[in-house]
Coordinates of C-alpha atoms in Angstrom, one line a residue:
X139 CA -0.5 2.0 -5.5
X140 CA 1.1 -0.7 -3.4
X141 CA 2.0 -3.6 -5.7
X142 CA 4.7 -6.1 -6.4
X143 CA 6.0 -3.6 -9.0
X144 CA 6.4 -0.7 -6.6
X145 CA 4.8 1.2 -3.7
X146 CA 3.8 4.3 -5.6
X147 CA 2.4 5.4 -9.0
X148 CA 5.8 6.7 -10.3
X149 CA 7.7 3.5 -9.5
X150 CA 5.0 1.2 -10.8
X151 CA 4.8 3.2 -14.0
X152 CA 8.6 3.1 -14.5
X153 CA 8.7 -0.6 -13.9
X154 CA 5.9 -1.2 -16.4
X155 CA 7.7 0.9 -19.0
X156 CA 10.9 -1.1 -18.5
X157 CA 8.9 -4.4 -18.7
X158 CA 10.0 -5.4 -15.3
X159 CA 8.2 -8.3 -13.5
X160 CA 7.0 -8.3 -9.9
X161 CA 7.2 -12.1 -9.7
X162 CA 10.0 -13.8 -7.8
X163 CA 10.8 -16.6 -5.3
X164 CA 8.2 -16.8 -2.5
X165 CA 9.7 -15.5 0.7
X166 CA 6.7 -14.9 3.0
X167 CA 6.6 -18.5 3.9
X168 CA 8.4 -21.7 3.1
X169 CA 7.0 -22.7 -0.3
X170 CA 9.3 -25.6 -0.8
X171 CA 6.6 -28.3 -0.4
X172 CA 4.4 -26.5 -3.0
X173 CA 4.5 -27.2 -6.7
X174 CA 4.8 -23.5 -7.4
X175 CA 7.4 -21.6 -5.4
X176 CA 7.2 -18.2 -7.0
X177 CA 4.6 -15.4 -6.5
X178 CA 4.0 -11.7 -6.9
X179 CA 4.8 -10.4 -3.4
X180 CA 4.8 -6.9 -2.2
X181 CA 8.3 -6.6 -0.7
X182 CA 9.9 -4.1 1.7
X183 CA 6.8 -2.1 2.4
X184 CA 6.3 -0.5 5.8
X185 CA 2.6 0.5 6.1
X186 CA 3.3 2.7 9.1
X187 CA 6.0 4.8 7.5
X188 CA 3.7 7.4 6.0
X189 CA 1.0 7.4 8.6
X190 CA 0.9 10.7 10.5
X191 CA 2.1 10.1 14.1
X192 CA -1.3 10.8 15.7
X193 CA -2.8 7.8 13.7
X194 CA 0.2 5.4 13.7
X195 CA -0.5 3.7 17.0
X196 CA -4.0 2.7 15.9
X197 CA -2.6 0.9 12.8
X198 CA 0.8 -0.6 14.0
X199 CA -0.7 -4.1 14.2
X200 CA -2.8 -3.9 11.0
X201 CA -2.8 -7.0 8.8
X202 CA -0.7 -7.0 5.7
X203 CA -3.5 -6.4 3.3
X204 CA -4.8 -3.6 5.5
X205 CA -1.4 -2.0 5.5
X206 CA -1.4 -2.0 1.7
X207 CA -4.8 -0.3 1.7
X208 CA -3.6 2.3 4.2
X209 CA -0.5 3.1 2.2
X210 CA -2.5 3.4 -1.1
X211 CA -5.2 5.5 0.6
X212 CA -2.7 7.9 2.1
X213 CA -1.1 8.3 -1.4
X214 CA -4.4 9.0 -3.0
X215 CA -5.4 11.4 -0.2
X216 CA -2.2 13.4 -0.6
X217 CA -2.4 13.3 -4.5
X218 CA -5.9 14.8 -4.2
X219 CA -4.4 17.7 -2.1
X220 CA -6.5 16.9 0.9
X221 CA -5.2 18.0 4.4
X222 CA -3.5 15.8 6.9
X223 CA -3.9 15.3 9.8
X224 CA -7.7 15.1 9.6
X225 CA -9.5 17.3 12.0
X226 CA -12.6 16.4 14.1
X227 CA -14.5 19.5 13.0
X228 CA -15.5 17.7 9.7
X229 CA -14.1 20.3 7.2
X230 CA -14.4 17.6 4.5
X231 CA -18.0 16.3 4.2
X232 CA -18.1 12.5 4.4
X233 CA -20.3 12.3 1.2
X234 CA -17.4 13.9 -0.8
X235 CA -15.0 11.0 0.0
X236 CA -15.2 7.5 -1.3
X237 CA -13.1 4.3 -1.5
X238 CA -12.7 1.9 -4.4
X239 CA -10.7 -1.1 -3.2
X240 CA -9.4 -4.1 -5.0
X241 CA -7.5 -6.9 -3.4
X242 CA -6.5 -10.4 -4.4

């Protein structure tokens, strides 16, 4: 999970249990001219931090939403106990891997 409440399952769960909010003053752009100046931003997330070095260069310029997806996918991959780095010999059949993605 990469959300305004945290960047991993444990943090998000803890923040939910403590009734914390992920909403705050908008900082990604100057919202002063808008009627609403608060939002639920994902803050302080570096999508390249957990990417294995051999893949990092390909994703260093990824868009913000793509970075969230990469971070969440890597968490899920590791949680499933799947090996990193991936090998080119195809030891994990493609039909055994899927993605369910939600963004807003």
